[in-house]
mmCIF file of C-alpha atoms in Angstrom:
data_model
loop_
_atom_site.group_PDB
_atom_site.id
_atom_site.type_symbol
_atom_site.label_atom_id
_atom_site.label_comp_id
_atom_site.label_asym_id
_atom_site.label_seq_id
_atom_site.Cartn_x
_atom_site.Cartn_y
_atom_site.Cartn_z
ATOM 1 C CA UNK A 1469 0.000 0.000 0.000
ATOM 2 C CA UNK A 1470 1.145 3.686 -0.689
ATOM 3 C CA UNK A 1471 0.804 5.046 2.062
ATOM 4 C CA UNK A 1472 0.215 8.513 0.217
ATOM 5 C CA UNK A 1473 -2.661 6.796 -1.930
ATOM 6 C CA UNK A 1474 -4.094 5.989 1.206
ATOM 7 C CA UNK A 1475 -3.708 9.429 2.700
ATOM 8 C CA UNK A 1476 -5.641 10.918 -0.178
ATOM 9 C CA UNK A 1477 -8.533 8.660 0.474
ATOM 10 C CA UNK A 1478 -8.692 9.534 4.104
ATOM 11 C CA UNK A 1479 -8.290 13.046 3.054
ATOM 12 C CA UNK A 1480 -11.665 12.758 1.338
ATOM 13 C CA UNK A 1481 -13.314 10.903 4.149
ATOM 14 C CA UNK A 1482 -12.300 14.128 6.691
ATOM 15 C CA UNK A 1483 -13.489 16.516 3.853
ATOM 16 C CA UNK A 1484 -16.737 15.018 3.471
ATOM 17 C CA UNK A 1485 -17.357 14.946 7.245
ATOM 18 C CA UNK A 1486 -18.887 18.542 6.252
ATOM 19 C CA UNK A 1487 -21.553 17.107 4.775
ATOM 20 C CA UNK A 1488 -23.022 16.818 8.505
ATOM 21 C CA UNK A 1489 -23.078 20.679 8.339
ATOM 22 C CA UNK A 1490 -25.408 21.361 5.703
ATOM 23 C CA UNK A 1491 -28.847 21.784 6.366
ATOM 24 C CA UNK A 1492 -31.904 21.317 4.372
ATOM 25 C CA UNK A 1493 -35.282 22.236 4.824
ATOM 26 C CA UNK A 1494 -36.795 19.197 5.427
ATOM 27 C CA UNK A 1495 -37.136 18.454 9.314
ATOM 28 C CA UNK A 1496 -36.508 14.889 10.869
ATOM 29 C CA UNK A 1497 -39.640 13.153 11.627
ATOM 30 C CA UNK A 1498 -41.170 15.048 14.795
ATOM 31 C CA UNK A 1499 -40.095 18.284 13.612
ATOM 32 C CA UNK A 1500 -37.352 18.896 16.589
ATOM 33 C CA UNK A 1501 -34.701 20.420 13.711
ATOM 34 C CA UNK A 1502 -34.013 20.489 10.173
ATOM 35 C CA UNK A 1503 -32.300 17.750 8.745
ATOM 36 C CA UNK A 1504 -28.739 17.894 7.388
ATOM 37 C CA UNK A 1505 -27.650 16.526 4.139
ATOM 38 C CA UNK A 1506 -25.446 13.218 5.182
ATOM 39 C CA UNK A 1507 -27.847 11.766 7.527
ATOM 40 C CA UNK A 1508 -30.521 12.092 4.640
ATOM 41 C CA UNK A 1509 -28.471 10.590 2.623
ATOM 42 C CA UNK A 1510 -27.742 7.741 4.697
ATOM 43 C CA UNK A 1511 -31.492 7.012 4.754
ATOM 44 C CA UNK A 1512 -31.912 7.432 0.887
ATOM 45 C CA UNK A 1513 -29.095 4.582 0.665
ATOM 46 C CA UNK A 1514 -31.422 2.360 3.484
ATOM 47 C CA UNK A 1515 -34.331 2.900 1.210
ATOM 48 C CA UNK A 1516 -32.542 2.153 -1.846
ATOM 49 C CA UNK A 1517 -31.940 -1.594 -0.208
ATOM 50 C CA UNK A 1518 -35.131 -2.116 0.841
ATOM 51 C CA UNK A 1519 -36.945 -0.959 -2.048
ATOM 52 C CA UNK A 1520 -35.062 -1.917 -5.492
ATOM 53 C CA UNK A 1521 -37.809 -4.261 -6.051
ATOM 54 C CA UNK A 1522 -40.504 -1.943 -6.776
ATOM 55 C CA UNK A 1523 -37.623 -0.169 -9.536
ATOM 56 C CA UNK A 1524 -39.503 -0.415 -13.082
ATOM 57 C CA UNK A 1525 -36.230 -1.919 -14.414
ATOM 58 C CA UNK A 1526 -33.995 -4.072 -12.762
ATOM 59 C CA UNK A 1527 -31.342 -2.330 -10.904
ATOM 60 C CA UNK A 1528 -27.975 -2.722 -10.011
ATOM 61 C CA UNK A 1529 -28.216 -2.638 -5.845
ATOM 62 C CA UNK A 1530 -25.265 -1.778 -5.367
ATOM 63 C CA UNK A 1531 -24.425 1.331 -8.099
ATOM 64 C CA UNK A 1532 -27.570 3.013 -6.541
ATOM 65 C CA UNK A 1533 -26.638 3.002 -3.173
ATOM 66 C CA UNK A 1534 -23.063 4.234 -4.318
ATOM 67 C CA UNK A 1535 -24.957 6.730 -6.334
ATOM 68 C CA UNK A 1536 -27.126 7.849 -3.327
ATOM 69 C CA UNK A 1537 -24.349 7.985 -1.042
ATOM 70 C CA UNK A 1538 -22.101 10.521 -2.771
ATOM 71 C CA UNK A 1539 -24.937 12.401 -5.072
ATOM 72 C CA UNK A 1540 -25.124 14.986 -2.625
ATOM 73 C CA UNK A 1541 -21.463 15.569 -1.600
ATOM 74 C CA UNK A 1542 -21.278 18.375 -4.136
ATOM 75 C CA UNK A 1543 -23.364 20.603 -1.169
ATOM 76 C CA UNK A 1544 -20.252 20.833 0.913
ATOM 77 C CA UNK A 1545 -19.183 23.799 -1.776
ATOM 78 C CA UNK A 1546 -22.907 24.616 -3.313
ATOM 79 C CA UNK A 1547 -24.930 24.154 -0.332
ATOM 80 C CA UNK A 1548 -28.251 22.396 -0.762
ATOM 81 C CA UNK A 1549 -30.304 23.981 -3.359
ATOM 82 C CA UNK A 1550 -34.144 23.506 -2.365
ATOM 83 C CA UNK A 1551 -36.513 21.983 -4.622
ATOM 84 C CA UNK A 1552 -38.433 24.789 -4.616
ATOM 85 C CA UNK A 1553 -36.260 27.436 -4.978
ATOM 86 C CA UNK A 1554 -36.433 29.292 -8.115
ATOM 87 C CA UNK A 1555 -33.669 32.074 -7.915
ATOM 88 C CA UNK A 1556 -31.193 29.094 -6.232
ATOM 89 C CA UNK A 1557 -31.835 26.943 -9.042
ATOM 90 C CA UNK A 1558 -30.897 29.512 -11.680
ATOM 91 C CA UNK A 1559 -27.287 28.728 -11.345
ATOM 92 C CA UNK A 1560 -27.196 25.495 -9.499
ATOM 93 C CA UNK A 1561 -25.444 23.502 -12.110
ATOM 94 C CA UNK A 1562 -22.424 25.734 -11.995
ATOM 95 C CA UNK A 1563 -21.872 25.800 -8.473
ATOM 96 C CA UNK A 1564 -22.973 21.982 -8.157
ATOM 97 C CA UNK A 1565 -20.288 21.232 -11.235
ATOM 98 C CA UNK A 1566 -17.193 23.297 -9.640
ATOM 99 C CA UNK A 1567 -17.644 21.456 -6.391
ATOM 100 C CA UNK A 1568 -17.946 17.936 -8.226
ATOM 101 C CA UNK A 1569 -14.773 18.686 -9.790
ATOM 102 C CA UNK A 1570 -12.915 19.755 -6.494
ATOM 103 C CA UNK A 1571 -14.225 17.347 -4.211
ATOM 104 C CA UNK A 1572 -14.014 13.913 -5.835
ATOM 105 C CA UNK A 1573 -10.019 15.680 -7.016
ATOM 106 C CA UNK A 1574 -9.368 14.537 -3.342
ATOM 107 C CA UNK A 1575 -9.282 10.872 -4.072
ATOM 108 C CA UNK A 1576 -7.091 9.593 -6.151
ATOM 109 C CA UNK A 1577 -7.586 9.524 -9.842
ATOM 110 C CA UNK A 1578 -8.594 6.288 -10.763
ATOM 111 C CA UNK A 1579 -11.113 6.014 -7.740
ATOM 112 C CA UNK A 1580 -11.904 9.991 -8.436
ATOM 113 C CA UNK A 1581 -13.687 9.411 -11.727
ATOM 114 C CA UNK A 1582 -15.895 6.580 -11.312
ATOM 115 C CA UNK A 1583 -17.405 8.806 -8.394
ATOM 116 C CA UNK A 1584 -17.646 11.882 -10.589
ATOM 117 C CA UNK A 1585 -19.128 9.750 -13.338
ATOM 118 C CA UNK A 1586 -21.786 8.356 -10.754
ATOM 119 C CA UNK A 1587 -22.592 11.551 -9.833
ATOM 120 C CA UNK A 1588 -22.978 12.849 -13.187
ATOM 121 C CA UNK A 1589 -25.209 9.821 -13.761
ATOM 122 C CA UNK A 1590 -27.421 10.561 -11.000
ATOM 123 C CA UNK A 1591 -28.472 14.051 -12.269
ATOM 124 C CA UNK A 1592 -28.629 13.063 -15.957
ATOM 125 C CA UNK A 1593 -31.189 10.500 -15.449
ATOM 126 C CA UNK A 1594 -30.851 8.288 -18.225
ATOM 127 C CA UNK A 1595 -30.175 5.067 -16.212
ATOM 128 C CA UNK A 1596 -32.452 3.001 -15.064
ATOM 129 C CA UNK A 1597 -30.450 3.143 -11.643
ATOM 130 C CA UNK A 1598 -30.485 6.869 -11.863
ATOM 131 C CA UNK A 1599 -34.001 6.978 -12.609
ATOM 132 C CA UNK A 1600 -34.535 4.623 -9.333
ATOM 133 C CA UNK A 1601 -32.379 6.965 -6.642
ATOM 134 C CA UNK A 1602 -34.291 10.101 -7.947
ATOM 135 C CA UNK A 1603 -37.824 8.612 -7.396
ATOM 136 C CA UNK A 1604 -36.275 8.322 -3.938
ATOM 137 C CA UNK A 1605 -34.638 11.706 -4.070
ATOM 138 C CA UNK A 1606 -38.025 13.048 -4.425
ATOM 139 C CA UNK A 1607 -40.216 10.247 -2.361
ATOM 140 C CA UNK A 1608 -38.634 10.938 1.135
ATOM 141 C CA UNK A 1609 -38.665 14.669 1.445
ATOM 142 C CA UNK A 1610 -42.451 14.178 0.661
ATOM 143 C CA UNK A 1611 -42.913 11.284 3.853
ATOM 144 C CA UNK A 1612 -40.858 14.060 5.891
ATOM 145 C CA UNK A 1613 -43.926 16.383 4.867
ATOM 146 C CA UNK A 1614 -47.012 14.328 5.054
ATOM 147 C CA UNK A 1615 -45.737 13.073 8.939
ATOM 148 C CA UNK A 1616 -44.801 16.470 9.776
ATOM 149 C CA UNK A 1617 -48.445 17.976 9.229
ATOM 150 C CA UNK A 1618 -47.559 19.302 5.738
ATOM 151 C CA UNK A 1619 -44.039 20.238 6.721
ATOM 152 C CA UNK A 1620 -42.234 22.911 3.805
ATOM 153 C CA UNK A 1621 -45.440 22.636 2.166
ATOM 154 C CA UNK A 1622 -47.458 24.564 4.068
ATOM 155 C CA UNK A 1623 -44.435 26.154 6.226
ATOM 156 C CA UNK A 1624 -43.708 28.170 2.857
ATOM 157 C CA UNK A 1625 -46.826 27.215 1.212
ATOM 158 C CA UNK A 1626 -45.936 25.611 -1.881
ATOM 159 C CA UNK A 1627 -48.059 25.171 -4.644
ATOM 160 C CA UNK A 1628 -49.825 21.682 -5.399
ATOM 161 C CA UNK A 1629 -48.511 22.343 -9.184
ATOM 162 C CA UNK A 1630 -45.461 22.711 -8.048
ATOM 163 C CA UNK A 1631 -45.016 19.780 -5.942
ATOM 164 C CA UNK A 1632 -46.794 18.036 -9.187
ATOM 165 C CA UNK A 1633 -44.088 18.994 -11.338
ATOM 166 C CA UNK A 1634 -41.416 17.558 -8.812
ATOM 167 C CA UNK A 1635 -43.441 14.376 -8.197
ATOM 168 C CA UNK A 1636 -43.994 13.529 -11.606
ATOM 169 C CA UNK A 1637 -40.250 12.640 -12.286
ATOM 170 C CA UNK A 1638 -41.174 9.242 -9.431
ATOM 171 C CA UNK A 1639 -42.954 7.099 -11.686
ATOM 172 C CA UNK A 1640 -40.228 7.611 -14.256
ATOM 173 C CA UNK A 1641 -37.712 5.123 -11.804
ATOM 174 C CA UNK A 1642 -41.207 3.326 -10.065
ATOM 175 C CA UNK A 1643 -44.439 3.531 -10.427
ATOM 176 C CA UNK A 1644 -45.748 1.837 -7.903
ATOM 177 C CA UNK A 1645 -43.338 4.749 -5.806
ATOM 178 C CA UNK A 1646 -45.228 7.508 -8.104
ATOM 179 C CA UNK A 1647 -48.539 5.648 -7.352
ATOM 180 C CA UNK A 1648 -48.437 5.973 -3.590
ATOM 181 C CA UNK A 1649 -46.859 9.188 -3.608
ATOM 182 C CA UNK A 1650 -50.019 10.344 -5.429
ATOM 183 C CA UNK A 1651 -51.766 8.477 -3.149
ATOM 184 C CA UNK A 1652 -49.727 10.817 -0.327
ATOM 185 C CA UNK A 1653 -50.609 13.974 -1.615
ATOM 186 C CA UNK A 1654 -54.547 13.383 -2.035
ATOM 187 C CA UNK A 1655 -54.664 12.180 1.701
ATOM 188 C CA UNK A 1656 -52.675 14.857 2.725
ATOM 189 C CA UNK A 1657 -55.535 17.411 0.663
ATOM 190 C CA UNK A 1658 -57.906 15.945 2.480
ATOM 191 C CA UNK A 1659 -56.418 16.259 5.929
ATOM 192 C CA UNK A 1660 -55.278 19.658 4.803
ATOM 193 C CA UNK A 1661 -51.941 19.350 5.246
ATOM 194 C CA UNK A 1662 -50.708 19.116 1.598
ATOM 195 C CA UNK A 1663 -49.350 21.851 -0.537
ATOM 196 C CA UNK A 1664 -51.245 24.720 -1.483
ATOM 197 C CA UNK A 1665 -53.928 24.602 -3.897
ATOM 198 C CA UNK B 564 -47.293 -4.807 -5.744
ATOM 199 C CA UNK B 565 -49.172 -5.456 -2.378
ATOM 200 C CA UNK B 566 -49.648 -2.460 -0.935
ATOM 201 C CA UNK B 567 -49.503 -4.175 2.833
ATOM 202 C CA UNK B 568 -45.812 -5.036 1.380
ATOM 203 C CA UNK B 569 -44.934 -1.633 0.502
ATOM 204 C CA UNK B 570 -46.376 -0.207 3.594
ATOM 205 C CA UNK B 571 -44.560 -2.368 5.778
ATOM 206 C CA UNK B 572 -41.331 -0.990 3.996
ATOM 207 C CA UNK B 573 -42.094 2.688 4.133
ATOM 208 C CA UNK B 574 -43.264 2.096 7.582
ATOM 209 C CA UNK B 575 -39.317 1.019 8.854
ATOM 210 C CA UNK B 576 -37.991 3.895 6.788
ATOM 211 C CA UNK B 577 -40.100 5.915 8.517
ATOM 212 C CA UNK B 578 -38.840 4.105 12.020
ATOM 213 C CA UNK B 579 -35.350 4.385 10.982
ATOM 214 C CA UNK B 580 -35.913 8.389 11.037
ATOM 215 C CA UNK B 581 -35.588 8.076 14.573
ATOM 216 C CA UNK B 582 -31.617 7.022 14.208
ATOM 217 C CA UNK B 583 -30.777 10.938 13.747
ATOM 218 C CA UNK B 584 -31.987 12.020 17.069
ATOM 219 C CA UNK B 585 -29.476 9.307 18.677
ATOM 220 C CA UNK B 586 -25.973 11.156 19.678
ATOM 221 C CA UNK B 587 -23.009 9.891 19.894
ATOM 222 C CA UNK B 588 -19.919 10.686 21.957
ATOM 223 C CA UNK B 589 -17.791 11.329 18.823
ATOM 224 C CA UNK B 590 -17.810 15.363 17.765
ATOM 225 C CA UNK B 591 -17.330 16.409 14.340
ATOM 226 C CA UNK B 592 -14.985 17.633 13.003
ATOM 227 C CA UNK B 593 -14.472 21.360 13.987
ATOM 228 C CA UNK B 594 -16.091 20.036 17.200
ATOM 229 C CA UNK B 595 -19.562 22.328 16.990
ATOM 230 C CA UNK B 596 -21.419 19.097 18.252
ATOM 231 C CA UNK B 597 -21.772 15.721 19.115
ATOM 232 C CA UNK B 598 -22.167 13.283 15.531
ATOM 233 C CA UNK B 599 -25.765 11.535 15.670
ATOM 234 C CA UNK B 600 -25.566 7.916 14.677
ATOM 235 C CA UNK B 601 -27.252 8.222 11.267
ATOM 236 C CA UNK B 602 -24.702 10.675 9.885
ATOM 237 C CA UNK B 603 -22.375 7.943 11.074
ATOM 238 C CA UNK B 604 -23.369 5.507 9.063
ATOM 239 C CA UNK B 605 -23.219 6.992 6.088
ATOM 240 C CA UNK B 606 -20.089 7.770 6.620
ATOM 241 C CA UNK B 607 -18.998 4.383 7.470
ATOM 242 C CA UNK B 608 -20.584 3.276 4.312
ATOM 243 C CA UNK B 609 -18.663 5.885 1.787
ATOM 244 C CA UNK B 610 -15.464 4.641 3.344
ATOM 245 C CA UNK B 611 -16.584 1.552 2.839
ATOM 246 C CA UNK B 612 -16.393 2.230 -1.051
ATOM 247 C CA UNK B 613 -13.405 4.206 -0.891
ATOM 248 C CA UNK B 614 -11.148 2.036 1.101
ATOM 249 C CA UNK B 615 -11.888 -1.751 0.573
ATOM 250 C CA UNK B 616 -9.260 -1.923 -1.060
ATOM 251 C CA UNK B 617 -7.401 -2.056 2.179
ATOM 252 C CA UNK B 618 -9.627 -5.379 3.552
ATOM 253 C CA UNK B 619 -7.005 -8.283 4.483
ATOM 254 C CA UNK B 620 -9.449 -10.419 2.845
ATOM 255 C CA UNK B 621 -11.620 -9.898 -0.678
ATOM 256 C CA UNK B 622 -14.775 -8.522 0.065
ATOM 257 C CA UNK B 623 -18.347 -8.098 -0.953
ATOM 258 C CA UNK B 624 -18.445 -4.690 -1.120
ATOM 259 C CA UNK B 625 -22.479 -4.546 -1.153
ATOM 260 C CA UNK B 626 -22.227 -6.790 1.645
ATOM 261 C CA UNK B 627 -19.887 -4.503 3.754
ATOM 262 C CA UNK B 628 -22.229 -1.694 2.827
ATOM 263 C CA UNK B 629 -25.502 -3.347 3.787
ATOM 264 C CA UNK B 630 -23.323 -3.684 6.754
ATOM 265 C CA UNK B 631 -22.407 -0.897 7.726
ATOM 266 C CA UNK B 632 -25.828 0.983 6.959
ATOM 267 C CA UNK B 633 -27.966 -1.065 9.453
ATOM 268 C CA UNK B 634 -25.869 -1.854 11.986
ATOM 269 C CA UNK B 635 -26.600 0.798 14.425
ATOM 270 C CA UNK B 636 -30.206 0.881 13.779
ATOM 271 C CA UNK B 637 -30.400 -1.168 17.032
ATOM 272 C CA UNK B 638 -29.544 1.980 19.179
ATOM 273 C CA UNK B 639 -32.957 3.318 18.696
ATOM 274 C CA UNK B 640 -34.099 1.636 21.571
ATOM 275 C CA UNK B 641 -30.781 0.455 23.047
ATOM 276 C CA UNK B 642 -28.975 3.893 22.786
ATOM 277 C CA UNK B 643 -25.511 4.127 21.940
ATOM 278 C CA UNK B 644 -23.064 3.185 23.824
ATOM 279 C CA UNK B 645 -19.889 4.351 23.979
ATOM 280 C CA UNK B 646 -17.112 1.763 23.466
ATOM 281 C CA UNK B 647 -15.343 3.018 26.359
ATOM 282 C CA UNK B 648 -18.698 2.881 28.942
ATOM 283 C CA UNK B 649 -17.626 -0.030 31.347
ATOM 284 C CA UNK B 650 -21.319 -0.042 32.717
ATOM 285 C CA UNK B 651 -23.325 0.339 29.851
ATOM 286 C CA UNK B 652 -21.507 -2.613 28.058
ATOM 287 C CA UNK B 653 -22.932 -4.665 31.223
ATOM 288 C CA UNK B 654 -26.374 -5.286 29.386
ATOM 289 C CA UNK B 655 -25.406 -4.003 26.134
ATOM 290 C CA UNK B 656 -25.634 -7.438 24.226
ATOM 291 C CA UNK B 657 -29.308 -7.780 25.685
ATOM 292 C CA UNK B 658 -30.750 -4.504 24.852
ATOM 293 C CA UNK B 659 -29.500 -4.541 21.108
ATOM 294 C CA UNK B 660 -31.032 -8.363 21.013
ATOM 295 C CA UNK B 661 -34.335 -7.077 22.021
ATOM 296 C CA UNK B 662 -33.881 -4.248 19.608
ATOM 297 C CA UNK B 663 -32.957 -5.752 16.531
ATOM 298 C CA UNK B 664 -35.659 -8.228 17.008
ATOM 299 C CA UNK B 665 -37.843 -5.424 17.270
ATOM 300 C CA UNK B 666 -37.242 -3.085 14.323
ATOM 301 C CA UNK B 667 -36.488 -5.591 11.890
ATOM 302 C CA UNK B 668 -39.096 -7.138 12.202
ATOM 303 C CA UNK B 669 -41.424 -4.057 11.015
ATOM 304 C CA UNK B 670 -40.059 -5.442 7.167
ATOM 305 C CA UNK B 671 -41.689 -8.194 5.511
ATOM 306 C CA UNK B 672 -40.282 -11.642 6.647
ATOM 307 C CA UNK B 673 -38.197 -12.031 3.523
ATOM 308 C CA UNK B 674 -36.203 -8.618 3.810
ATOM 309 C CA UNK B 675 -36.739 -8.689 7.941
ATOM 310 C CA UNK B 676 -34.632 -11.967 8.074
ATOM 311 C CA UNK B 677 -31.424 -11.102 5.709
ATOM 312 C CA UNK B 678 -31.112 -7.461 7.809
ATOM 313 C CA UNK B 679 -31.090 -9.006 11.108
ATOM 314 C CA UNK B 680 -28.734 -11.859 10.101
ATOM 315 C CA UNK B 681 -26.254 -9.350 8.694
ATOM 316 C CA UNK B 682 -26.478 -6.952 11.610
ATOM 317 C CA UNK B 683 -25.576 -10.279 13.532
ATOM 318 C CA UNK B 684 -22.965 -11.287 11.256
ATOM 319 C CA UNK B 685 -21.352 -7.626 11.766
ATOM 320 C CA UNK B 686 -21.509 -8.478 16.163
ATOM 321 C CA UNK B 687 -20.137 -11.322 15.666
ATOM 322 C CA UNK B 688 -17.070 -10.342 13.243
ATOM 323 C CA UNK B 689 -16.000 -13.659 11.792
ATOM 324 C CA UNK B 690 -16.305 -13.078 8.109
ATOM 325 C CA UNK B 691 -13.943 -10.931 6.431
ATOM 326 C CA UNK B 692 -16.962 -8.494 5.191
ATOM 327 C CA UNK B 693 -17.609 -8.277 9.429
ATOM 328 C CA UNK B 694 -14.164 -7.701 10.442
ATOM 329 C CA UNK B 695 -13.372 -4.730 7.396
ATOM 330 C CA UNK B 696 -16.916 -3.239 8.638
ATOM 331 C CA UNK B 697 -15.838 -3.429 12.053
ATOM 332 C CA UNK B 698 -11.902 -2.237 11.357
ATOM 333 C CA UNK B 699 -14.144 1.088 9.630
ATOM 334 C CA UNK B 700 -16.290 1.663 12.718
ATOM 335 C CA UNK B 701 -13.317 1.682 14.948
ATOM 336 C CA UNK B 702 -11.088 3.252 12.936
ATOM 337 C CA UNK B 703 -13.305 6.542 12.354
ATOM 338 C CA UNK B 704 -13.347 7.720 15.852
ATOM 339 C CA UNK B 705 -9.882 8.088 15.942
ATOM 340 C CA UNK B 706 -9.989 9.896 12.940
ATOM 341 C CA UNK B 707 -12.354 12.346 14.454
ATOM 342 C CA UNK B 708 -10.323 12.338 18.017
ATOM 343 C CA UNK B 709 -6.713 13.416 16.232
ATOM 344 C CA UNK B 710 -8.823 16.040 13.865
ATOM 345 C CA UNK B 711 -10.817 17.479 17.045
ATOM 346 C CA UNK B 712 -7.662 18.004 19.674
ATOM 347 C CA UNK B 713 -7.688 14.925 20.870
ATOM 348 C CA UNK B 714 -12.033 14.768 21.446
ATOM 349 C CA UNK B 715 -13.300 12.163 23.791
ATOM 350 C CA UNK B 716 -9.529 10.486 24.263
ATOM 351 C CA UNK B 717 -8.742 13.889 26.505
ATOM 352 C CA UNK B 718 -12.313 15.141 27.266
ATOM 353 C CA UNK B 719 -12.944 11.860 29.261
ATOM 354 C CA UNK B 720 -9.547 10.600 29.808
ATOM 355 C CA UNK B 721 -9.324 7.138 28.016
ATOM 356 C CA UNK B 722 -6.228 5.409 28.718
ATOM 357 C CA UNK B 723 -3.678 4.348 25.990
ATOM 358 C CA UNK B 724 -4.489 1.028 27.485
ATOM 359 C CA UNK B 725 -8.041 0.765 26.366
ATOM 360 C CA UNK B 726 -7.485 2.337 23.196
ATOM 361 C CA UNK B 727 -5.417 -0.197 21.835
ATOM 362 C CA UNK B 728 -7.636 -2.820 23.368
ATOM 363 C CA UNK B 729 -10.380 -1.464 20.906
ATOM 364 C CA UNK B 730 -8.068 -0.735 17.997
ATOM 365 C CA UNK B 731 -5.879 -4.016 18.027
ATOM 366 C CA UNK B 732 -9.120 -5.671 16.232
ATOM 367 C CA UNK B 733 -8.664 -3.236 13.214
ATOM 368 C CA UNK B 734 -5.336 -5.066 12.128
ATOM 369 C CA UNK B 735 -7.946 -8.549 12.224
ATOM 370 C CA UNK B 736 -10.272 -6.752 8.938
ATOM 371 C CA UNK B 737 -6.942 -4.700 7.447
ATOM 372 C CA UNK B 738 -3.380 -4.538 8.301
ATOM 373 C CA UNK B 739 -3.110 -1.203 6.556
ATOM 374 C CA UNK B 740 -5.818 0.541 8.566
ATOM 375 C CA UNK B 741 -4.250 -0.869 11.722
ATOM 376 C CA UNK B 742 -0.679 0.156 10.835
ATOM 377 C CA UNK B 743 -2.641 3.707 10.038
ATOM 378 C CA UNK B 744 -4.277 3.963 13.179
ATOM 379 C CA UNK B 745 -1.281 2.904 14.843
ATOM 380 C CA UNK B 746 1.043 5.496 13.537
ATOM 381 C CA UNK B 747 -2.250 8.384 14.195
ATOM 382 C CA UNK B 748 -2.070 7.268 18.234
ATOM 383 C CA UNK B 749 2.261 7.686 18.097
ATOM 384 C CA UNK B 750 1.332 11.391 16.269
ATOM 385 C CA UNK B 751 -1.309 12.395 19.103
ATOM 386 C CA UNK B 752 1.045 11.087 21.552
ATOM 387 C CA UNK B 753 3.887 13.433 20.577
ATOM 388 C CA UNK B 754 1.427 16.281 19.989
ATOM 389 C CA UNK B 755 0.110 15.585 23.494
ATOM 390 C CA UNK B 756 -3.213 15.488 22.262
ATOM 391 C CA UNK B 757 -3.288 11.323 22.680
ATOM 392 C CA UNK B 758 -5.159 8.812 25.332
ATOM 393 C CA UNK B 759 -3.769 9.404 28.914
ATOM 394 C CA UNK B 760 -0.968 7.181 29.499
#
């Protein structure tokens, strides 16, 4: 073993201990505090295990859990962009895109682009894996919501068309993930918790 | 799909929410706060990709990953305990039993049964997937400790003696990680920032 090829690799593992810093909207379940971007991630991965089978391709188990675990890394330079955030979103790829290239730098080359490459994949969406992690991507936040009484939704009282728009891309990786999602949103109209109409 | 099935899945990812609220010991790093276990995880679970490499043995890298995700979802009823809590590791194999036995159980039988046999397989560390997975969790702490001052090594005064008790079983899942961690507790010695001797 080199030991400087293994210095660069836990040189990546300190940097992305920052990921525990960023905060997204969503709260944790019980609405104590908003949730940070590597402990959602960790549950993203979880899901990923126990829900491949409901995929509308076969996946690769494995590639979307690696996919899920670093696809969010990138926020440790651009911050978490939320979904709903029009002016953010206006140059999210650049910022996201500079940090991709810095961060995954740290490791060294040959592990380096594989993990850029996965990344990449993930927000491309043109693999059926890829597909797969962003119905999760988009499934959890909206559990967060719906079991904490309406959560972002009605906290900054986002548009049901809106939410629509996000929700659509589910069904593309699972539809039986798109179907109860759907399912979500109409019981959370009629408990009056969901997004804004 | 039956939708009994998929509820029984969303309802442990919504149980498994519950892993962010427990803290551990462990700071990160910068030292602002106390890690919670769920942020943990994933972190175990990136090195697992980065550095398996390292493993004495070939592994399964899904495997290790599985692994290392669920492992400490027992400590939502047990709590965590910290490695160097005398007391707490009295009834510490009886509360995780009861726990496991719990929360994987809110899965389907068929997924319920593989989770619970590999959060076994990782207690009972004699595969080489187990002993890598375990040479990561022990290995990370340290990590944080030498990057935080000298953290919970100082704060709480573990002796050098204990500390090499834990990290003599990182050698057993990867030589290089052990002669790593090693050489880290010689470098916080002479910096003064090591265990007590």
């Amino acid at each position: 073993v080199s030991s400087e090829r293994l210095s660069q690799q836990i040189q990546f593992i300190l940097e992305i201990d920052k990921l525990k810093q960023v905060v997204r909207q969503t709260k944790i379940i019980g609405g104590q505090r908003q949730e940070n971007t590597a402990e959602h991630s960790w549950q993203l991965a979880v899901m990923a295990l126990v829900l491949s089978e409901h995929a509308n391709e076969p996946v690769d188990a494995l590639h979307v859990v690696k996919m899920l675990l670093v696809h969010d890394v990138i926020e440790i330079d651009a911050g978490d962009t939320w979904s709903f955030d029009d002016k953010g979103y206006l140059d999210k790829e650049e910022r996201e895109r500079l940090a991709a290239k810095r961060i995954f730098a740290l490791l060294p080359p040959d592990q380096a682009a594989p993990l850029h490459a996965i990344w990449e994949e993930f927000e491309e969406m043109r693999t059926p894996e890829s597909r797969f992690a962003n119905a999760l991507d988009r499934l959890m936040p909206m559990l967060h919501n719906f079991h904490n009484d309406g959560g972002t939704w009605r906290r900054e009282g986002v548009t049901m068309q809106k939410v629509l728009a996000r929700q659509s891309a589910i069904a593309r990786g699972s539809q039986a993930l798109g179907d109860y999602s759907l399912a979500l949103l109409e019981q959370a109209r009629k408990l009056g918790i969901g997004p804004v109409e």
